[in-house]
PDB file of C-alpha atoms in Angstrom:
ATOM      1  CA  MET T  21      -5.231  19.478 -11.851  1.00  0.00           C
ATOM      2  CA  PRO T  22      -4.488  22.237 -10.418  1.00  0.00           C
ATOM      3  CA  ILE T  23      -1.044  22.505  -8.653  1.00  0.00           C
ATOM      4  CA  TRP T  24      -2.070  22.791  -4.833  1.00  0.00           C
ATOM      5  CA  GLN T  25      -4.042  20.007  -5.509  1.00  0.00           C
ATOM      6  CA  VAL T  26      -1.764  17.726  -6.761  1.00  0.00           C
ATOM      7  CA  LEU T  27       0.524  18.482  -3.913  1.00  0.00           C
ATOM      8  CA  LEU T  28      -2.004  17.426  -1.376  1.00  0.00           C
ATOM      9  CA  LEU T  29      -3.119  14.242  -3.193  1.00  0.00           C
ATOM     10  CA  GLY T  30       0.898  13.502  -3.678  1.00  0.00           C
ATOM     11  CA  THR T  31       1.550  13.909   0.090  1.00  0.00           C
ATOM     12  CA  ILE T  32      -1.776  11.590   1.052  1.00  0.00           C
ATOM     13  CA  GLU T  33       0.089   8.960  -1.111  1.00  0.00           C
ATOM     14  CA  GLY T  34       3.030   9.307   0.284  1.00  0.00           C
ATOM     15  CA  LEU T  35       1.745   9.440   4.095  1.00  0.00           C
ATOM     16  CA  THR T  36      -0.694   6.973   4.041  1.00  0.00           C
ATOM     17  CA  GLU T  37       0.419   4.161   1.110  1.00  0.00           C
ATOM     18  CA  PHE T  38       2.118   1.909   4.415  1.00  0.00           C
ATOM     19  CA  ILE T  39       0.350   2.029   7.067  1.00  0.00           C
ATOM     20  CA  PRO T  40      -2.735   0.383   7.147  1.00  0.00           C
ATOM     21  CA  VAL T  41      -5.111   3.015   6.532  1.00  0.00           C
ATOM     22  CA  SER T  42      -5.807   2.361   2.104  1.00  0.00           C
ATOM     23  CA  SER T  43      -3.694   5.059  -0.092  1.00  0.00           C
ATOM     24  CA  THR T  44      -6.065   4.574  -3.011  1.00  0.00           C
ATOM     25  CA  GLY T  45      -9.269   4.875  -0.327  1.00  0.00           C
ATOM     26  CA  HIS T  46      -7.871   8.408   0.713  1.00  0.00           C
ATOM     27  CA  LEU T  47      -6.619   9.480  -2.672  1.00  0.00           C
ATOM     28  CA  LEU T  48     -10.498   8.675  -3.839  1.00  0.00           C
ATOM     29  CA  LEU T  49     -12.162  10.099  -1.438  1.00  0.00           C
ATOM     30  CA  ALA T  50     -10.262  13.364  -1.306  1.00  0.00           C
ATOM     31  CA  GLY T  51     -10.475  13.450  -5.060  1.00  0.00           C
ATOM     32  CA  HIS T  52     -14.144  13.070  -5.015  1.00  0.00           C
ATOM     33  CA  PHE T  53     -15.126  15.355  -2.109  1.00  0.00           C
ATOM     34  CA  LEU T  54     -12.260  17.880  -4.232  1.00  0.00           C
ATOM     35  CA  GLY T  55     -13.475  17.514  -7.708  1.00  0.00           C
ATOM     36  CA  PHE T  56     -10.430  15.939  -8.938  1.00  0.00           C
ATOM     37  CA  ASN T  57     -10.461  13.987 -11.886  1.00  0.00           C
ATOM     38  CA  SER T  58      -7.691  12.328 -13.639  1.00  0.00           C
ATOM     39  CA  PRO T  59      -8.248  10.546 -17.157  1.00  0.00           C
ATOM     40  CA  GLY T  60      -8.771   7.225 -16.247  1.00  0.00           C
ATOM     41  CA  LYS T  61      -7.704   7.113 -12.838  1.00  0.00           C
ATOM     42  CA  THR T  62      -4.148   7.108 -13.109  1.00  0.00           C
ATOM     43  CA  PHE T  63      -2.867   9.819 -11.974  1.00  0.00           C
ATOM     44  CA  GLU T  64      -3.972   8.178  -8.297  1.00  0.00           C
ATOM     45  CA  VAL T  65      -2.051   4.985  -9.420  1.00  0.00           C
ATOM     46  CA  LEU T  66       0.722   6.127 -11.520  1.00  0.00           C
ATOM     47  CA  ILE T  67       2.221   8.892  -8.442  1.00  0.00           C
ATOM     48  CA  GLN T  68       2.597   5.355  -6.201  1.00  0.00           C
ATOM     49  CA  LEU T  69       6.085   5.154  -8.230  1.00  0.00           C
ATOM     50  CA  GLY T  70       7.050   7.786  -5.864  1.00  0.00           C
ATOM     51  CA  ALA T  71       6.367   5.800  -3.056  1.00  0.00           C
ATOM     52  CA  ILE T  72       7.975   2.874  -4.690  1.00  0.00           C
ATOM     53  CA  LEU T  73      11.313   4.446  -4.987  1.00  0.00           C
ATOM     54  CA  ALA T  74      10.753   5.836  -1.361  1.00  0.00           C
ATOM     55  CA  VAL T  75      10.618   2.530   0.483  1.00  0.00           C
ATOM     56  CA  PHE T  76      13.768   1.455  -2.184  1.00  0.00           C
ATOM     57  CA  THR T  77      15.803   4.776  -1.271  1.00  0.00           C
ATOM     58  CA  VAL T  78      15.180   3.434   2.750  1.00  0.00           C
ATOM     59  CA  TYR T  79      16.364   0.169   2.087  1.00  0.00           C
ATOM     60  CA  VAL T  80      19.140   0.257  -1.329  1.00  0.00           C
ATOM     61  CA  ARG T  81      21.591  -0.745   1.744  1.00  0.00           C
ATOM     62  CA  LYS T  82      19.708  -3.859   2.530  1.00  0.00           C
ATOM     63  CA  LEU T  83      18.195  -5.142  -0.955  1.00  0.00           C
ATOM     64  CA  LEU T  84      21.952  -4.993  -2.301  1.00  0.00           C
ATOM     65  CA  ALA T  85      23.076  -6.746   0.364  1.00  0.00           C
ATOM     66  CA  ILE T  86      20.757  -9.270  -0.723  1.00  0.00           C
ATOM     67  CA  LEU T  87      21.288  -9.184  -3.780  1.00  0.00           C
ATOM     68  CA  PHE T  88      25.292 -10.136  -3.834  1.00  0.00           C
ATOM     69  CA  ALA T  89      24.065 -12.791  -1.240  1.00  0.00           C
ATOM     70  CA  LEU T  90      21.823 -14.508  -3.326  1.00  0.00           C
ATOM     71  CA  PRO T  91      24.151 -16.831  -4.906  1.00  0.00           C
ATOM     72  CA  SER T  92      25.807 -18.376  -1.857  1.00  0.00           C
ATOM     73  CA  ASP T  93      22.770 -17.631   1.242  1.00  0.00           C
ATOM     74  CA  LEU T  94      19.680 -19.889   0.782  1.00  0.00           C
ATOM     75  CA  ARG T  95      18.202 -17.609   3.324  1.00  0.00           C
ATOM     76  CA  ALA T  96      18.510 -14.491   0.847  1.00  0.00           C
ATOM     77  CA  ARG T  97      17.245 -17.001  -1.959  1.00  0.00           C
ATOM     78  CA  ARG T  98      14.169 -17.887  -0.197  1.00  0.00           C
ATOM     79  CA  PHE T  99      13.123 -14.171   0.554  1.00  0.00           C
ATOM     80  CA  VAL T 100      13.547 -13.891  -2.717  1.00  0.00           C
ATOM     81  CA  LEU T 101      11.546 -16.607  -3.748  1.00  0.00           C
ATOM     82  CA  GLY T 102       9.148 -15.670  -1.079  1.00  0.00           C
ATOM     83  CA  VAL T 103       8.648 -11.734  -2.276  1.00  0.00           C
ATOM     84  CA  LEU T 104       8.211 -13.035  -5.549  1.00  0.00           C
ATOM     85  CA  VAL T 105       5.760 -15.684  -4.516  1.00  0.00           C
ATOM     86  CA  ALA T 106       3.889 -13.231  -2.616  1.00  0.00           C
ATOM     87  CA  PHE T 107       3.118 -10.418  -5.332  1.00  0.00           C
ATOM     88  CA  LEU T 108       1.323 -13.025  -7.783  1.00  0.00           C
ATOM     89  CA  PRO T 109      -1.867 -14.360  -6.724  1.00  0.00           C
ATOM     90  CA  ALA T 110      -2.528  -9.891  -6.476  1.00  0.00           C
ATOM     91  CA  ALA T 111      -0.656  -9.500 -10.282  1.00  0.00           C
ATOM     92  CA  VAL T 112      -3.286 -11.870 -11.706  1.00  0.00           C
ATOM     93  CA  ALA T 113      -5.945 -10.705  -9.941  1.00  0.00           C
ATOM     94  CA  GLY T 114      -5.386  -6.911 -10.742  1.00  0.00           C
ATOM     95  CA  ALA T 115      -4.616  -7.684 -13.988  1.00  0.00           C
ATOM     96  CA  THR T 116      -7.793  -9.738 -14.789  1.00  0.00           C
ATOM     97  CA  LEU T 117     -10.153  -7.635 -12.580  1.00  0.00           C
ATOM     98  CA  HIS T 118      -8.257  -4.425 -13.341  1.00  0.00           C
ATOM     99  CA  ASP T 119     -11.071  -2.683 -15.697  1.00  0.00           C
ATOM    100  CA  PHE T 120     -13.867  -3.559 -13.268  1.00  0.00           C
ATOM    101  CA  ILE T 121     -11.730  -2.073 -10.381  1.00  0.00           C
ATOM    102  CA  LYS T 122     -11.304   0.878 -12.126  1.00  0.00           C
ATOM    103  CA  GLN T 123     -14.108   1.677 -13.812  1.00  0.00           C
ATOM    104  CA  VAL T 124     -17.022   0.102 -10.741  1.00  0.00           C
ATOM    105  CA  LEU T 125     -15.229   0.065  -7.490  1.00  0.00           C
ATOM    106  CA  PHE T 126     -13.280   3.260  -8.000  1.00  0.00           C
ATOM    107  CA  GLU T 127     -15.898   5.035  -8.625  1.00  0.00           C
ATOM    108  CA  THR T 128     -18.343   4.343  -5.491  1.00  0.00           C
ATOM    109  CA  PRO T 129     -17.065   6.844  -2.396  1.00  0.00           C
ATOM    110  CA  TRP T 130     -19.978   4.653  -0.737  1.00  0.00           C
ATOM    111  CA  LEU T 131     -17.566   1.379  -0.607  1.00  0.00           C
ATOM    112  CA  ILE T 132     -14.713   2.810  -0.135  1.00  0.00           C
ATOM    113  CA  CYS T 133     -15.678   4.523   3.344  1.00  0.00           C
ATOM    114  CA  THR T 134     -17.796   1.597   4.725  1.00  0.00           C
ATOM    115  CA  THR T 135     -14.065  -0.614   3.910  1.00  0.00           C
ATOM    116  CA  LEU T 136     -12.746   1.848   5.678  1.00  0.00           C
ATOM    117  CA  VAL T 137     -14.699   1.472   8.845  1.00  0.00           C
ATOM    118  CA  LEU T 138     -15.099  -1.864   8.805  1.00  0.00           C
ATOM    119  CA  GLY T 139     -11.166  -2.596   7.885  1.00  0.00           C
ATOM    120  CA  GLY T 140     -10.106  -0.185  11.187  1.00  0.00           C
ATOM    121  CA  ILE T 141     -12.451  -2.459  13.297  1.00  0.00           C
ATOM    122  CA  VAL T 142     -10.488  -5.682  12.003  1.00  0.00           C
ATOM    123  CA  LEU T 143      -7.642  -3.907  12.800  1.00  0.00           C
ATOM    124  CA  LEU T 144      -8.391  -3.227  15.690  1.00  0.00           C
ATOM    125  CA  ALA T 145      -9.383  -6.450  16.667  1.00  0.00           C
ATOM    126  CA  VAL T 146      -6.211  -8.357  15.380  1.00  0.00           C
ATOM    127  CA  ASP T 147      -4.222  -5.781  17.118  1.00  0.00           C
ATOM    128  CA  ARG T 148      -5.287  -6.433  20.596  1.00  0.00           C
ATOM    129  CA  LEU T 149      -5.284 -10.091  20.258  1.00  0.00           C
ATOM    130  CA  GLU T 150      -2.164 -11.977  22.184  1.00  0.00           C
ATOM    131  CA  LEU T 151      -0.774 -13.461  19.365  1.00  0.00           C
ATOM    132  CA  GLU T 152       2.530 -15.873  19.752  1.00  0.00           C
ATOM    133  CA  PRO T 153       5.127 -14.479  16.637  1.00  0.00           C
ATOM    134  CA  ARG T 154       6.617 -17.897  15.440  1.00  0.00           C
ATOM    135  CA  TYR T 155       8.168 -15.708  12.926  1.00  0.00           C
ATOM    136  CA  ARG T 156      10.420 -12.645  13.819  1.00  0.00           C
ATOM    137  CA  ASP T 157      12.799 -11.580  10.485  1.00  0.00           C
ATOM    138  CA  VAL T 158      11.573 -11.245   6.928  1.00  0.00           C
ATOM    139  CA  MET T 159      14.359 -13.234   5.738  1.00  0.00           C
ATOM    140  CA  ASP T 160      13.337 -16.592   7.951  1.00  0.00           C
ATOM    141  CA  TYR T 161       9.514 -16.100   6.251  1.00  0.00           C
ATOM    142  CA  PRO T 162       9.384 -19.482   4.073  1.00  0.00           C
ATOM    143  CA  PRO T 163       8.045 -19.163   0.905  1.00  0.00           C
ATOM    144  CA  SER T 164       4.096 -20.924   1.595  1.00  0.00           C
ATOM    145  CA  LEU T 165       3.956 -17.714   4.409  1.00  0.00           C
ATOM    146  CA  ALA T 166       5.000 -15.591   1.574  1.00  0.00           C
ATOM    147  CA  PHE T 167       2.263 -16.990  -0.585  1.00  0.00           C
ATOM    148  CA  LYS T 168      -0.358 -16.877   2.211  1.00  0.00           C
ATOM    149  CA  ILE T 169       0.142 -13.282   2.832  1.00  0.00           C
ATOM    150  CA  GLY T 170       0.271 -12.660  -1.296  1.00  0.00           C
ATOM    151  CA  LEU T 171      -3.393 -14.148  -1.272  1.00  0.00           C
ATOM    152  CA  CYS T 172      -4.461 -11.591   1.761  1.00  0.00           C
ATOM    153  CA  GLN T 173      -3.571  -8.704  -0.071  1.00  0.00           C
ATOM    154  CA  CYS T 174      -5.712  -9.526  -3.097  1.00  0.00           C
ATOM    155  CA  LEU T 175      -8.043  -7.845  -1.060  1.00  0.00           C
ATOM    156  CA  ALA T 176      -6.862  -4.758  -1.117  1.00  0.00           C
ATOM    157  CA  LEU T 177      -8.215  -5.057  -4.738  1.00  0.00           C
ATOM    158  CA  VAL T 178     -11.337  -3.720  -3.317  1.00  0.00           C
ATOM    159  CA  PRO T 179     -10.613   0.341  -2.606  1.00  0.00           C
ATOM    160  CA  GLY T 180     -10.343   1.427   1.075  1.00  0.00           C
ATOM    161  CA  VAL T 181      -9.276  -2.754   2.231  1.00  0.00           C
ATOM    162  CA  SER T 182      -5.413  -0.610   2.212  1.00  0.00           C
ATOM    163  CA  ARG T 183      -2.400  -3.254   0.973  1.00  0.00           C
ATOM    164  CA  SER T 184      -0.589  -3.103   3.473  1.00  0.00           C
ATOM    165  CA  GLY T 185      -3.621  -3.615   5.598  1.00  0.00           C
ATOM    166  CA  ALA T 186      -4.800  -6.883   4.470  1.00  0.00           C
ATOM    167  CA  THR T 187      -1.162  -7.750   4.484  1.00  0.00           C
ATOM    168  CA  ILE T 188       0.084  -7.022   8.250  1.00  0.00           C
ATOM    169  CA  VAL T 189      -3.348  -8.545   9.748  1.00  0.00           C
ATOM    170  CA  GLY T 190      -2.807 -11.386   7.158  1.00  0.00           C
ATOM    171  CA  ALA T 191       0.570 -11.787   8.382  1.00  0.00           C
ATOM    172  CA  LEU T 192      -0.098 -11.395  12.280  1.00  0.00           C
ATOM    173  CA  LEU T 193      -2.699 -13.831  12.083  1.00  0.00           C
ATOM    174  CA  LEU T 194      -0.435 -16.240  10.154  1.00  0.00           C
ATOM    175  CA  GLY T 195       2.337 -15.827  13.181  1.00  0.00           C
ATOM    176  CA  THR T 196       4.683 -13.310  12.607  1.00  0.00           C
ATOM    177  CA  ASP T 197       5.041  -9.882  14.870  1.00  0.00           C
ATOM    178  CA  LYS T 198       4.390  -6.760  14.122  1.00  0.00           C
ATOM    179  CA  ARG T 199       7.695  -5.594  13.259  1.00  0.00           C
ATOM    180  CA  SER T 200       8.445  -7.982  10.070  1.00  0.00           C
ATOM    181  CA  ALA T 201       5.040  -8.061   9.449  1.00  0.00           C
ATOM    182  CA  ALA T 202       4.782  -4.405   8.690  1.00  0.00           C
ATOM    183  CA  GLU T 203       8.128  -4.563   6.910  1.00  0.00           C
ATOM    184  CA  PHE T 204       7.923  -7.330   4.883  1.00  0.00           C
ATOM    185  CA  SER T 205       4.628  -5.008   3.489  1.00  0.00           C
ATOM    186  CA  PHE T 206       7.546  -3.071   2.515  1.00  0.00           C
ATOM    187  CA  PHE T 207       8.927  -5.335   0.372  1.00  0.00           C
ATOM    188  CA  LEU T 208       6.083  -6.541  -1.052  1.00  0.00           C
ATOM    189  CA  ALA T 209       5.100  -3.088  -1.839  1.00  0.00           C
ATOM    190  CA  MET T 210       7.559  -2.453  -4.399  1.00  0.00           C
ATOM    191  CA  PRO T 211       6.917  -5.230  -7.600  1.00  0.00           C
ATOM    192  CA  THR T 212       3.293  -4.623  -6.575  1.00  0.00           C
ATOM    193  CA  MET T 213       2.984  -1.094  -7.400  1.00  0.00           C
ATOM    194  CA  ALA T 214       5.920  -1.084  -9.539  1.00  0.00           C
ATOM    195  CA  GLY T 215       3.658  -4.032 -11.825  1.00  0.00           C
ATOM    196  CA  ALA T 216       0.593  -1.538 -10.766  1.00  0.00           C
ATOM    197  CA  PHE T 217       2.363   1.256 -12.347  1.00  0.00           C
ATOM    198  CA  ALA T 218       3.839  -0.739 -15.395  1.00  0.00           C
ATOM    199  CA  TYR T 219      -0.181  -2.416 -16.520  1.00  0.00           C
ATOM    200  CA  ASP T 220      -2.075   0.951 -15.637  1.00  0.00           C
ATOM    201  CA  LEU T 221       0.378   3.050 -17.704  1.00  0.00           C
ATOM    202  CA  TYR T 222      -0.095   0.614 -20.638  1.00  0.00           C
ATOM    203  CA  LYS T 223      -3.495   0.548 -20.308  1.00  0.00           C
ATOM    204  CA  ASN T 224      -3.902   3.872 -19.898  1.00  0.00           C
ATOM    205  CA  TRP T 225      -1.072   5.573 -21.761  1.00  0.00           C
ATOM    206  CA  SER T 226      -3.248   6.890 -25.152  1.00  0.00           C
ATOM    207  CA  LEU T 227      -5.311   9.156 -22.478  1.00  0.00           C
ATOM    208  CA  LEU T 228      -2.731  11.485 -21.019  1.00  0.00           C
ATOM    209  CA  GLU T 229      -1.784  14.812 -22.168  1.00  0.00           C
ATOM    210  CA  SER T 230       1.351  16.557 -21.510  1.00  0.00           C
ATOM    211  CA  ASP T 231      -0.332  18.923 -18.738  1.00  0.00           C
ATOM    212  CA  ASP T 232      -1.244  15.609 -17.202  1.00  0.00           C
ATOM    213  CA  VAL T 233       2.292  14.415 -17.646  1.00  0.00           C
ATOM    214  CA  ALA T 234       3.434  17.684 -15.819  1.00  0.00           C
ATOM    215  CA  GLY T 235       0.855  17.013 -12.885  1.00  0.00           C
ATOM    216  CA  ILE T 236       1.808  13.184 -12.535  1.00  0.00           C
ATOM    217  CA  ALA T 237       5.443  14.168 -11.793  1.00  0.00           C
ATOM    218  CA  VAL T 238       5.169  16.622  -9.266  1.00  0.00           C
ATOM    219  CA  GLY T 239       2.608  14.770  -7.270  1.00  0.00           C
ATOM    220  CA  PHE T 240       5.492  11.753  -7.754  1.00  0.00           C
ATOM    221  CA  VAL T 241       7.999  13.755  -6.214  1.00  0.00           C
ATOM    222  CA  ALA T 242       5.492  14.772  -2.974  1.00  0.00           C
ATOM    223  CA  ALA T 243       4.785  11.151  -2.653  1.00  0.00           C
ATOM    224  CA  PHE T 244       8.132  10.321  -2.306  1.00  0.00           C
ATOM    225  CA  ILE T 245       9.506  13.202   0.341  1.00  0.00           C
ATOM    226  CA  ALA T 246       6.111  11.377   2.511  1.00  0.00           C
ATOM    227  CA  GLY T 247       7.202   8.409   1.775  1.00  0.00           C
ATOM    228  CA  VAL T 248      10.577   8.272   2.610  1.00  0.00           C
ATOM    229  CA  LEU T 249       9.675  10.084   5.892  1.00  0.00           C
ATOM    230  CA  VAL T 250       7.378   7.173   6.738  1.00  0.00           C
ATOM    231  CA  VAL T 251       9.413   4.719   5.628  1.00  0.00           C
ATOM    232  CA  ASN T 252      12.049   5.602   8.325  1.00  0.00           C
ATOM    233  CA  TYR T 253      10.161   6.575  11.728  1.00  0.00           C
ATOM    234  CA  LEU T 254       7.167   3.747  10.575  1.00  0.00           C
ATOM    235  CA  LEU T 255       8.860   0.299  11.497  1.00  0.00           C
ATOM    236  CA  GLU T 256      10.165   1.918  14.898  1.00  0.00           C
ATOM    237  CA  PHE T 257       6.172   2.994  16.169  1.00  0.00           C
ATOM    238  CA  ILE T 258       4.452   0.177  15.032  1.00  0.00           C
ATOM    239  CA  SER T 259       7.107  -1.868  17.446  1.00  0.00           C
ATOM    240  CA  ARG T 260       6.269   0.615  20.419  1.00  0.00           C
ATOM    241  CA  HIS T 261       2.615   1.000  19.866  1.00  0.00           C
ATOM    242  CA  GLY T 262       1.417  -1.096  17.626  1.00  0.00           C
ATOM    243  CA  PHE T 263      -1.772  -0.591  14.951  1.00  0.00           C
ATOM    244  CA  GLY T 264      -4.267   1.114  17.286  1.00  0.00           C
ATOM    245  CA  LEU T 265      -3.765   4.392  15.785  1.00  0.00           C
ATOM    246  CA  PHE T 266      -4.315   3.323  12.160  1.00  0.00           C
ATOM    247  CA  ALA T 267      -7.340   1.641  13.769  1.00  0.00           C
ATOM    248  CA  TRP T 268      -8.935   4.855  15.194  1.00  0.00           C
ATOM    249  CA  TRP T 269      -7.881   6.633  12.365  1.00  0.00           C
ATOM    250  CA  ARG T 270      -9.734   4.405   9.913  1.00  0.00           C
ATOM    251  CA  ILE T 271     -12.988   4.525  11.708  1.00  0.00           C
ATOM    252  CA  VAL T 272     -12.501   8.072  11.593  1.00  0.00           C
ATOM    253  CA  VAL T 273     -12.098   9.072   8.191  1.00  0.00           C
ATOM    254  CA  GLY T 274     -14.340   6.491   7.005  1.00  0.00           C
ATOM    255  CA  GLY T 275     -17.404   7.112   8.941  1.00  0.00           C
ATOM    256  CA  MET T 276     -16.765  11.208   8.226  1.00  0.00           C
ATOM    257  CA  GLY T 277     -17.166  10.439   4.375  1.00  0.00           C
ATOM    258  CA  LEU T 278     -19.589   8.497   5.192  1.00  0.00           C
ATOM    259  CA  GLY T 279     -21.231  11.323   6.954  1.00  0.00           C
ATOM    260  CA  ALA T 280     -20.429  13.754   4.144  1.00  0.00           C
ATOM    261  CA  LEU T 281     -21.575  11.446   1.087  1.00  0.00           C
ATOM    262  CA  ILE T 282     -25.258  12.228   3.217  1.00  0.00           C
ATOM    263  CA  VAL T 283     -24.859  15.916   3.080  1.00  0.00           C
ATOM    264  CA  LEU T 284     -22.990  16.344   0.206  1.00  0.00           C
ATOM    265  CA  GLY T 285     -23.704  13.916  -1.977  1.00  0.00           C
TER     266      GLY T 285
END
């Protein structure tokens, strides 16, 4: 793992994890064209821990306030329950389909580029809809709504779809506003990505060597720093500008990837 590639991929992970452009898709495409190979594609999954800690760092006060309020506050208990029930569908599907996802879907750059483009078109269309939100605060999301958002997250098991993109689009169509949809995606990312990290480490620990661990650690730090920057400013950007920029980003990157695959293979 050349250090510059590790730093580049870690930065890509941190910059793209929480915006609806598919961090996994970007990592796999970048790795494909760079000739970057990690054993069992573990690097691409394990460096997500840096992005998880970025969210935790930014939201630590709110998370602690929710934790301390659990015994007495119904809204806090409902919020925690909502995150847990939203996490379950992807956890079950991800564990069941783990080998197929890693060995087939992760190895198909044509699929990744196509889903990037199609996802960008969907995001652009939804962003332009005149939707009337019924929920503007993540603390008011009922568990039934959270579960439906969690079902949408399962679509992101296909690389290129985007975990945040699937949950945000699903939330918007189910009646949330843009800011709270993105914020709920942040909170849902923590158990989802932590679960993916733990399960992938369990499945592939025997494949890792000392050099791999060092590379993952460097990528983790890069992902953490980039992730903190994104989480700090993303909600305000979305509140003002929506998701149009990210939709076009997906379409351009996916289109360039398809062009590069045609030319370079």
